[in-house]
Short mmCIF file of C-alpha atoms and ligand atoms in Angstrom, two decimals:
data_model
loop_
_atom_site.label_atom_id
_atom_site.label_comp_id
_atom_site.label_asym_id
_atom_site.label_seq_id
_atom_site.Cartn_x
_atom_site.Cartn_y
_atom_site.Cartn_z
CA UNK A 1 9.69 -5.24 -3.28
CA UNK A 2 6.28 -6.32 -2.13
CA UNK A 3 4.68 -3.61 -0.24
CA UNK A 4 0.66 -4.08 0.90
CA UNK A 5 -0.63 -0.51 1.26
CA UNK A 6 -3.28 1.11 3.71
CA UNK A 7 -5.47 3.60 1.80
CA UNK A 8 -7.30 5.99 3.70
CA UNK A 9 -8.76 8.68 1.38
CA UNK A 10 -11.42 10.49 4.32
CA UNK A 11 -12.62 13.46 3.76
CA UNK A 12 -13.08 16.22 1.25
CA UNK A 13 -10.49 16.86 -1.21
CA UNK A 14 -8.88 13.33 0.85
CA UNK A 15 -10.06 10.98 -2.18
CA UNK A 16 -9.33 12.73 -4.92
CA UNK A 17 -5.60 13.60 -4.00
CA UNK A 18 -5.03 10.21 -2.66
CA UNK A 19 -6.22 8.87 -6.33
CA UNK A 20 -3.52 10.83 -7.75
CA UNK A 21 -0.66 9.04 -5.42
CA UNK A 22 -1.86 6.34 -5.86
CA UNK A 23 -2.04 6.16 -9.92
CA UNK A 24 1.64 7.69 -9.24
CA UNK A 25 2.53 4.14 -6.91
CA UNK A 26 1.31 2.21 -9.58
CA UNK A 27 3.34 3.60 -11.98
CA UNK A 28 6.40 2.93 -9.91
CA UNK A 29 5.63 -0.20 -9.42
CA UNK A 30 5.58 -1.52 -12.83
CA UNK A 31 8.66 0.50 -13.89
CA UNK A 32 10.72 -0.91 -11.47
CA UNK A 33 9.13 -4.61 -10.61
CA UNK A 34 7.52 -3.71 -7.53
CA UNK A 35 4.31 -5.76 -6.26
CA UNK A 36 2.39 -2.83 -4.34
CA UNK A 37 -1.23 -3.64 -3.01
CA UNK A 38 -3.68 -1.39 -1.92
CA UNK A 39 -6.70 -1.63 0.81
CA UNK A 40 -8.93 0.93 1.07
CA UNK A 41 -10.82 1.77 4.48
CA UNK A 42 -12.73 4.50 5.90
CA UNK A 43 -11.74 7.03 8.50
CA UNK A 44 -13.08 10.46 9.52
CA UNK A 45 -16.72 11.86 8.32
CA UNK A 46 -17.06 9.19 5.66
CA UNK A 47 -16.78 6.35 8.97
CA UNK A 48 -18.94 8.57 10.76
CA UNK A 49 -21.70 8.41 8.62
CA UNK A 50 -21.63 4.81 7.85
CA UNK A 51 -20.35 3.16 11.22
CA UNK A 52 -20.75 6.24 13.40
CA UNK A 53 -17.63 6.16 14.07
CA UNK A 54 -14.30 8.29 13.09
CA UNK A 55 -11.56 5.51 12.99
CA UNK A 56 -13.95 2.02 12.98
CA UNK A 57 -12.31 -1.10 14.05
CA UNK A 58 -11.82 -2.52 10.60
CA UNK A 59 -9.99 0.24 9.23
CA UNK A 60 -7.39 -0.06 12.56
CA UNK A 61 -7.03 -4.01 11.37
CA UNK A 62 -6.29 -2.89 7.58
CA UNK A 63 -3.97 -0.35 9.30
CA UNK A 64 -1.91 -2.88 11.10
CA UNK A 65 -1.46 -5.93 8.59
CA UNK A 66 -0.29 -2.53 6.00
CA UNK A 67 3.32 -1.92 5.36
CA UNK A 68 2.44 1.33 5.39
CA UNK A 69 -0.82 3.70 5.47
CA UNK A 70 -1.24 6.62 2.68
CA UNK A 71 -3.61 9.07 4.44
CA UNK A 72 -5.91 11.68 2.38
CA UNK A 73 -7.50 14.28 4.57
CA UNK A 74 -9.92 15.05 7.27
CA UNK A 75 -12.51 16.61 8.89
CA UNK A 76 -16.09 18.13 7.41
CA UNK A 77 -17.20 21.84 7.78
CA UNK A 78 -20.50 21.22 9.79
CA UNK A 79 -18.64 19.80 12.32
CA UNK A 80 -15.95 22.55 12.73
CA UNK A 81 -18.88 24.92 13.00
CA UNK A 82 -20.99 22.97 15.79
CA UNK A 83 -18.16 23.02 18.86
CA UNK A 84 -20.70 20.69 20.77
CA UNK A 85 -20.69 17.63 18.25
CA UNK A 86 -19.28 14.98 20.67
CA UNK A 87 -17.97 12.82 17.96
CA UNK A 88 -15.62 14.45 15.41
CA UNK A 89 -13.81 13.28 12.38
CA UNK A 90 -10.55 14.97 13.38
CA UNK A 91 -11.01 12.22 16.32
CA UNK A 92 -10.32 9.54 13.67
CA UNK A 93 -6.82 10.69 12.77
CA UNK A 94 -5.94 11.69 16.55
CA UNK A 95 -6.70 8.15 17.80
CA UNK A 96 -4.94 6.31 14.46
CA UNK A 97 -1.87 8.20 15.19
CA UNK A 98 -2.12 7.38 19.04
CA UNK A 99 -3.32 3.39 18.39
CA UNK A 100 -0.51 3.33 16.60
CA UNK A 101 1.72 5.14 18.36
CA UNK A 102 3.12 6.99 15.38
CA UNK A 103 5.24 9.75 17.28
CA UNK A 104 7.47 11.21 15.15
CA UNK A 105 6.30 13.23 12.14
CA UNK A 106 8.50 14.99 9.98
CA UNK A 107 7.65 17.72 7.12
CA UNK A 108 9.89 18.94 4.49
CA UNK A 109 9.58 22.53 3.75
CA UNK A 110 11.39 23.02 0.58
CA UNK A 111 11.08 26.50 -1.57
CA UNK A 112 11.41 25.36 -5.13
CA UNK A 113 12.97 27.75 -7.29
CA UNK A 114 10.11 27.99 -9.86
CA UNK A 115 7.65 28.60 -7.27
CA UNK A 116 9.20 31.28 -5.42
CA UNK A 117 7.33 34.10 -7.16
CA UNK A 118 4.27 32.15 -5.85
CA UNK A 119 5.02 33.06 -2.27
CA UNK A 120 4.04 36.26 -0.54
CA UNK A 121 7.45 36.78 1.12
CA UNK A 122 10.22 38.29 -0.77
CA UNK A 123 12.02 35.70 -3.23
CA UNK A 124 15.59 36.73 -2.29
CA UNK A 125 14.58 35.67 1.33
CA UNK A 126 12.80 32.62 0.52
CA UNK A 127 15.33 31.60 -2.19
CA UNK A 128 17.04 28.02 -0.93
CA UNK A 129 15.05 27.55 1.95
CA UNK A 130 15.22 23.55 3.43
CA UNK A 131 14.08 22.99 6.68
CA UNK A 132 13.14 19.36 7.86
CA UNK A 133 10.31 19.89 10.66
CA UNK A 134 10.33 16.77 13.70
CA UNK A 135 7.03 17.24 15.05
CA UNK A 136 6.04 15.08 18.52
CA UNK A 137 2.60 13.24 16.83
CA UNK A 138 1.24 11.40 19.86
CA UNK A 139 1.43 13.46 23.07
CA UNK A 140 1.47 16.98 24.69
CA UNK A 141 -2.09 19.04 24.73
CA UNK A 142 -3.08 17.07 22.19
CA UNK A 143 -3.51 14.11 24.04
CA UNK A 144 -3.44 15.13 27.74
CA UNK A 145 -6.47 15.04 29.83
CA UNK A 146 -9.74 17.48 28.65
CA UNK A 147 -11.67 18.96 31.06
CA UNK A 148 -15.16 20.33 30.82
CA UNK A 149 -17.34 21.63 33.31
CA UNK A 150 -20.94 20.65 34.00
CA UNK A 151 -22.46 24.07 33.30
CA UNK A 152 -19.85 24.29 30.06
CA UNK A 153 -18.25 27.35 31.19
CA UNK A 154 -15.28 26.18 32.30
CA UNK A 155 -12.69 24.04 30.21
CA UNK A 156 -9.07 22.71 30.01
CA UNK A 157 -6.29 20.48 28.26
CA UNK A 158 -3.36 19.51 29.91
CA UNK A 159 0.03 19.94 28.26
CA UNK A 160 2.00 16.68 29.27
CA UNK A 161 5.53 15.37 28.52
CA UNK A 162 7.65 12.67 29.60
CA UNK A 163 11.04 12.47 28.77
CA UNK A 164 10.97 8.99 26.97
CA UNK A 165 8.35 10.93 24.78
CA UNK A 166 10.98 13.77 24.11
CA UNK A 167 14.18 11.70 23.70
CA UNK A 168 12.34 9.11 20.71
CA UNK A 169 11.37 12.36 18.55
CA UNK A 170 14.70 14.13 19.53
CA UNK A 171 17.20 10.99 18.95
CA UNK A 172 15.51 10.99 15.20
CA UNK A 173 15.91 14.89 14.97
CA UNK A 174 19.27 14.69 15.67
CA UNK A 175 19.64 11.84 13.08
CA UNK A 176 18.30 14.29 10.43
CA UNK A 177 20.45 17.43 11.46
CA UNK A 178 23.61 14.83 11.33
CA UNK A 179 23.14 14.06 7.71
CA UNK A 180 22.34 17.49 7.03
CA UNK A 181 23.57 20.76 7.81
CA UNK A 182 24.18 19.76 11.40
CA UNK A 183 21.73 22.45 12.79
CA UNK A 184 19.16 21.85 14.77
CA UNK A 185 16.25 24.07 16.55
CA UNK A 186 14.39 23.44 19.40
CA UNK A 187 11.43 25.01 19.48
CA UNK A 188 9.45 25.67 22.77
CA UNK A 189 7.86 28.16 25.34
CA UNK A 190 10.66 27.19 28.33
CA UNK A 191 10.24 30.60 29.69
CA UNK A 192 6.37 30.09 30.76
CA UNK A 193 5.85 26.11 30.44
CA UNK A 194 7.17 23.61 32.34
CA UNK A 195 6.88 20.90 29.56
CA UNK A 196 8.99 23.29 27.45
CA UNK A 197 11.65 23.21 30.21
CA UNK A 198 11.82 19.58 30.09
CA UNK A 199 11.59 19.80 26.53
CA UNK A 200 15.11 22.06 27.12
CA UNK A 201 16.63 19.94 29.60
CA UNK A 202 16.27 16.19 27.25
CA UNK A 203 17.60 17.97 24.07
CA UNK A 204 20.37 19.76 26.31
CA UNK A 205 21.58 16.03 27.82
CA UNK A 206 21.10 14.59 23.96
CA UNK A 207 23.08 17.49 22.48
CA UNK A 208 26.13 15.67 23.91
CA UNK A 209 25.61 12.47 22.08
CA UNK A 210 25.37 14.63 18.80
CA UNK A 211 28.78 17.14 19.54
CA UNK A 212 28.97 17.91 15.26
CA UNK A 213 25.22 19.07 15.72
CA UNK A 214 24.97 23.14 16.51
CA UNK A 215 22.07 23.30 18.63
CA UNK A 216 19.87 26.03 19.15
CA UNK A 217 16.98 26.93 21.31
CA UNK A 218 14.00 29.47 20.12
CA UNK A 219 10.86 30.65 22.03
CA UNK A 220 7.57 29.82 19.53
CA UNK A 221 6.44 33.19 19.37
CA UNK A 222 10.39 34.23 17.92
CA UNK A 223 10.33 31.50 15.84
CA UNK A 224 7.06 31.91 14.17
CA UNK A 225 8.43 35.24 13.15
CA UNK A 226 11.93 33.71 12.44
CA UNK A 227 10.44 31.24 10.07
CA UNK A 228 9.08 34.54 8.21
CA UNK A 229 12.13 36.32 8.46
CA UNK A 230 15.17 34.13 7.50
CA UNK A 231 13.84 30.84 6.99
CA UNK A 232 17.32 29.89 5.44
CA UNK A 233 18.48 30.05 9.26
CA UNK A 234 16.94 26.82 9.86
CA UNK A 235 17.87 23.01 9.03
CA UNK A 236 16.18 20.67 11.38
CA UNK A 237 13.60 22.36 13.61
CA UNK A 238 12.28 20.10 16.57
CA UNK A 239 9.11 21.03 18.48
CA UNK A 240 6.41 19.61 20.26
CA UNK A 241 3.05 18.89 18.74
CA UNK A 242 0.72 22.03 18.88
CA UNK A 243 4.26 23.63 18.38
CA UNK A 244 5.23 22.05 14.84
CA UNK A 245 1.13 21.87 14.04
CA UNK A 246 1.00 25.74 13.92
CA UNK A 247 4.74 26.61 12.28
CA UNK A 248 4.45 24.27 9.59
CA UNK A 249 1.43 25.87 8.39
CA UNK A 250 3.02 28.84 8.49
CA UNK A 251 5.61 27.36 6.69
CA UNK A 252 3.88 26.70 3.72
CA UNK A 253 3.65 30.47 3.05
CA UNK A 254 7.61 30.35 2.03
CA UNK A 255 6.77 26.77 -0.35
CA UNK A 256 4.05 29.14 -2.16
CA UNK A 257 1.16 26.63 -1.14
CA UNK A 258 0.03 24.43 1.61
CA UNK A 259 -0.73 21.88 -1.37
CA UNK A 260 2.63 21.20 -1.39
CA UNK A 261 3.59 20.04 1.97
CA UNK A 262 4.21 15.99 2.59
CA UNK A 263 4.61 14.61 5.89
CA UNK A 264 5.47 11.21 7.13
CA UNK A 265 4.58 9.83 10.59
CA UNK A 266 6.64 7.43 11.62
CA UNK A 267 6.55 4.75 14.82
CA UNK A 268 8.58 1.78 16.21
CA UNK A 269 6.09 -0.45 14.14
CA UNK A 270 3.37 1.71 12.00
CA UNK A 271 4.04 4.22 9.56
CA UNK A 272 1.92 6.58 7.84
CA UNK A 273 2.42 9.22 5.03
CA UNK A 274 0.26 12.27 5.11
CA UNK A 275 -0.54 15.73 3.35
CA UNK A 276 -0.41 18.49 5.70
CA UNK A 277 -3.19 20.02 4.40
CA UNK A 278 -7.16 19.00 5.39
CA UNK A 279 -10.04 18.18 3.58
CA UNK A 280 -10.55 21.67 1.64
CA UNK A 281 -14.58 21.10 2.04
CA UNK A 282 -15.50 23.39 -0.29
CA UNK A 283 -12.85 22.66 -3.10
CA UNK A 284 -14.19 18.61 -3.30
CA UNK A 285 -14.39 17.36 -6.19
CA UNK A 286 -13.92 20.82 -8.57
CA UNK A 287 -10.95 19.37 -9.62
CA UNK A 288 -9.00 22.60 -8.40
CA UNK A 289 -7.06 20.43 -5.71
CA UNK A 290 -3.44 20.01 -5.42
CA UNK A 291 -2.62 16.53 -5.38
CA UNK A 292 1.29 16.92 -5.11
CA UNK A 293 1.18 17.27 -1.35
CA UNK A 294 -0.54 13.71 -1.42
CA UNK A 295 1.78 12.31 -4.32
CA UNK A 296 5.23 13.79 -2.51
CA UNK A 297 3.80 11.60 0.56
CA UNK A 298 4.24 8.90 -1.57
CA UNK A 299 7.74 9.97 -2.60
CA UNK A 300 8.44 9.72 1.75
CA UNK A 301 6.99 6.37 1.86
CA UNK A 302 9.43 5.32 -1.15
CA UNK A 303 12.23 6.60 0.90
CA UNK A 304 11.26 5.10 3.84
CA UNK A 305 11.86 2.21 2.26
CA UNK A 306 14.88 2.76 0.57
CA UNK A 307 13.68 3.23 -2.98
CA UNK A 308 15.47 6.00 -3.59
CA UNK A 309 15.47 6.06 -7.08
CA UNK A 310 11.59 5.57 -7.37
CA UNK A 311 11.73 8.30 -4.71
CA UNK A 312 13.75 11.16 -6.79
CA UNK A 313 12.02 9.79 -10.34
CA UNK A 314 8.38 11.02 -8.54
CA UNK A 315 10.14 14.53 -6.97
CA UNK A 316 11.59 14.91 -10.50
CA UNK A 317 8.23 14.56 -12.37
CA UNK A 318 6.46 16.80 -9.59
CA UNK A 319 9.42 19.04 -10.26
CA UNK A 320 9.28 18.85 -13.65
CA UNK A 321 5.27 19.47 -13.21
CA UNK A 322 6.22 22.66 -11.53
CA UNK A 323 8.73 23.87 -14.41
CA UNK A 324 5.83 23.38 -17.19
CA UNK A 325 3.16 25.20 -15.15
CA UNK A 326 1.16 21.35 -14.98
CA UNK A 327 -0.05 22.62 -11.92
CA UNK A 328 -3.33 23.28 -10.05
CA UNK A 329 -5.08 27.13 -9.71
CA UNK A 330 -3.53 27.53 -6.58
CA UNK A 331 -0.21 27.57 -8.33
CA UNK A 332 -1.34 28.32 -12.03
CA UNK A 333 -1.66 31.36 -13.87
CA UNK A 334 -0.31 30.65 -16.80
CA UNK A 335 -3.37 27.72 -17.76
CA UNK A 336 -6.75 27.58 -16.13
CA UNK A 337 -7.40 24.09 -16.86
CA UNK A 338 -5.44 21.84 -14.89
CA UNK A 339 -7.41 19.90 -13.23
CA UNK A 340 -6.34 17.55 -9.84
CA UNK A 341 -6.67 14.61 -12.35
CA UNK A 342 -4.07 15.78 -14.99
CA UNK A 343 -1.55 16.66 -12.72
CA UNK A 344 -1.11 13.49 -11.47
CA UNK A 345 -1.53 11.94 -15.30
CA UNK A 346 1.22 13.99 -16.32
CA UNK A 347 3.35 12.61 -13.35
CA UNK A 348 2.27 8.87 -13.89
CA UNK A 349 3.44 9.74 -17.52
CA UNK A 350 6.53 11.80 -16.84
CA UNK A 351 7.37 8.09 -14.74
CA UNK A 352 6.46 5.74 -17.81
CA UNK A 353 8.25 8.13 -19.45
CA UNK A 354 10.97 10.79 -18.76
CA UNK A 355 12.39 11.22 -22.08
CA UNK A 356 12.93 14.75 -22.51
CA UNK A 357 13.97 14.31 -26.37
CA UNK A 358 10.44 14.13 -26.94
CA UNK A 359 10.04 18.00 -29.63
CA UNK A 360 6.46 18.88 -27.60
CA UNK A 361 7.56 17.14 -24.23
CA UNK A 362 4.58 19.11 -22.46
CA UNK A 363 1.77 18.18 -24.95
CA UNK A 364 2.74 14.40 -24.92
CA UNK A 365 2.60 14.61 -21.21
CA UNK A 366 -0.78 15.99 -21.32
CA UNK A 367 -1.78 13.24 -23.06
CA UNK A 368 -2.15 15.80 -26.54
CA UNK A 369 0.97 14.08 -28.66
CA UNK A 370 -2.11 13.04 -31.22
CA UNK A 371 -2.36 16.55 -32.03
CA UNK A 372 0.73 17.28 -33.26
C1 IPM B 1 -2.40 18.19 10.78
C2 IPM B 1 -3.83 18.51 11.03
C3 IPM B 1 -4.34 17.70 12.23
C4 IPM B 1 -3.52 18.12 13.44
C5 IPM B 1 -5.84 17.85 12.49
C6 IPM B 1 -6.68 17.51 11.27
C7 IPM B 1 -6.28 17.05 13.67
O1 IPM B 1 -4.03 19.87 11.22
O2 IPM B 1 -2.07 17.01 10.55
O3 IPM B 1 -1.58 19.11 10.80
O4 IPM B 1 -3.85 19.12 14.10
O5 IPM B 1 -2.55 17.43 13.74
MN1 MN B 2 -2.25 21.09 10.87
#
C-alpha cells in the first residue's frame, strides 16, 4: 500500500516521540512492501515562532494532500502561564481538527497486565480493564462562541450541540460497542445542561437502531468516579468533548501512564493519529519520554487502514517492550537507562525481527548481541 504521511512533530517532547513512530512506520513498511512517505510541517509554538502563526497555511495544504496526519504534541509553558497571550499554540491543533472537521476521536484505554503494578489503583480492580473512549473532537465549549468583556472581568464559552453533531460521533460509538461487548455509556451532565439533554435524547432515538447494544446513561461527575471505581464496567464510553478531554486523562491512571494512551481522530475525509498526552516542556529532549503513546498512534493509523497484521506486529513489540522492562522512567524501575530513542529501536528491531529463539532475545534487541 502506498500511504503519503503528514508529520507534525510541534512541540516539546512532540519531535522526539513522533521520531520514534516514525522509525517504527518505516520498519513496517519494508517488512511488508509498503511505500509510506512522510512530509513534515510545523504546527503549534514551533509555527508560532517562525510564521507567527499556530497552524500556517502550508502545513493545512500538507495536511490535506496526506493520507493521513501523525501528530506529536503541543503547546509551550510560557504561554500556559501568560492567560493574556492572544495567539496560542493549543490554537494550532483546535483549528486543524476543526479545518478538517475531524469529529470523532477515539482512545483506547487498555490496562496491560505487566503494567498493572504501575498504577496507583488496586491491581485486582484494574486487572482487564478495555474501554474504547468516542470523544466529540470539533464542537461543544470548545468551539462555541468566547466572550470577553472590555474591562476583562467578565467572560464566557458557550456549550453548543446540534444533533447532526451528536448522531456522526454516536452512529460510530455504536459501531464500536457492536463489535465489542455491546455496552455502551453515555456520558453527560443532562440533569443541569441542556446540550447534555440533547445529547440524551439523539443516543436514546439511536439506541433503537443498535437493539443488541445495552445502553447506559452516567452523569460526569459519577462517572469520573466510576472510571476509578470499576473501570471493568465500561466498554464503549461516548461523551462530548470537554467530557471525554477530562475522563481520559483520568483514565490513564488505570493504564499506569499517560505515555501510553493513542488516539485517532477521525473525519468524513481527514484523519489524524494523536498521543493524548502534550508537549511535557520540561522533559524535551532528556530522553526520559515515552514514545509508545506516539508509536501505538501509529498502530491506529495501520488499522485504519486495514493492516492488521502490521497493526498487532507493532502492539506485540510495544507489548513485548513492556514484558522486558524496555521502557521509559515513567514506567522503569528495573533499568535507569532507557532512553526515548531505544525504546523505539528495540521496537523497529523486535519488527525486523521477532524471533524469540534468539538465547539473549533482550540484549540483541538492545542492539548488545556483539557482547555476547
Ligand atoms: C488533548 C489535549 C488538547 C485538548 C489540548 C492540547 C488543546 O489536551 O488532545 O486531549 O484539550 O483537546
Ligand atoms: Mn487532553
Amino acid at each position: 500500500m502506498k500511504l503519503n504521511i503528514a508529520v507534525l512533530p510541534g512541540d516539546g517532547i512532540g519531535p522526539e516521540v513522533t521520531a520514534q513512530a516514525v522509525k517504527v512506520l518505516k520498519a513496517i513498511a519494508i517488512n511488508f512492501d509498503h511505500v509510506f512517505t512522510f512530509s513534515n510541517a510545523l504546527v503549534g509554538a514551533s509555527a508560532i515562532e517562525k510564521f507567527n502563526d499556530p497552524l500556517p497555511e502550508a502545513t493545512i495544504e500538507t495536511c490535506k494532500s496526506a493520507d493521513a496526519i501523525l501528530f506529536g504534541a503541543i503547546g509551550k509553558t510560557s504561554y500556559d502561564l501568560d492567560p493574556y497571550a492572544k495567539i496560542r499554540p493549543e490554537q494550532g491543533l483546535l483549528r486543524l481538527r476543526k479545518t478538517l472537521d475531524l469529529h470523532t476521536n477515539i482512545r483506547p484505554v487498555i490496562a496491560y497486565d505487566d503494567l498493572l503494578i504501575k498504577s496507583s489503583l488496586k491491581k485486582t480492580q484494574i486487572k482487564g480493564t478495555n474501554i474504547l473512549i468516542y470523544r466529540e473532537l470539533t464542537s461543544g465549549i470548545y468551539f462555541g462562541d468566547k466572550y470577553l468583556s472590555e474591562d476583562n472581568n467578565t467572560a464566557s464559552d458557550v456549550c453548543k450541540y446540534t444533533r447532526e453533531e451528536i448522531e456522526r460521533v454516536a452512529h460510530s460509538a455504536f459501531k464500536a460497542a457492536q463489535s465489542r461487548k455491546q455496552k455502551l455509556t453515555l456520558v453527560d451532565k443532562a440533569n443541569v445542561l441542556e446540550s447534555s439533554r440533547l445529547w440524551r435524547r439523539v443516543v436514546q432515538e439511536l439506541a433503537a437502531q443498535y437493539p443488541n447494544v445495552e445502553v447506559n446513561y452516567t452523569y460526569i461527575d459519577n462517572a469520573a468516579m466510576e472510571l476509578i471505581i470499576n473501570p471493568k464496567q465500561f466498554d464503549v464510553i461516548l461523551t462530548e468533548n470537554m467530557f471525554g478531554d477530562i475522563l481520559s486523562e483520568e483514565a490513564s491512571v488505570i493504564v499506569g501512564s499517560i505515555g501510553l494512551l493513542a488516539s485517532a481522530s477521525i473525519g468524513d475525509n481527514h484523519v489524524m493519529f494523536e498521543p493524548i498526552h502534550g508537549a511535557y516542556t520540561k522533559a524535551t529532549n532528556k530522553g526520559i519520554a515515552n514514545p509508545i503513546a506516539s508509536i501505538l498512534s501509529a498502530a491506529m493509523l495501520l488499522e485504519h487502514f486495514g493492516l492488521d497484521d502490521e497493526a498487532s506486529l507493532v502492539r506485540d513489540a510495544v507489548e513485548k517492550s513492556l514484558t522486558l522492562h524496555i521502557t521509559t522512567p515513567d514506567l522503569n524501575n528495573k533499568y535507569d537507562n532507557i532512553t526515548t530513542t531505544k525504546v523505539g529501536d528495540f521496537i523497529e528491531d523486535f519488527i525486523n525481527n521477532p524471533d524469540e529463539t534468539n538465547l539473549n532475545f533482550t540484549n540483541i534487541h538492545l542492539g548488545q548481541s556483539t557482547i555476547i
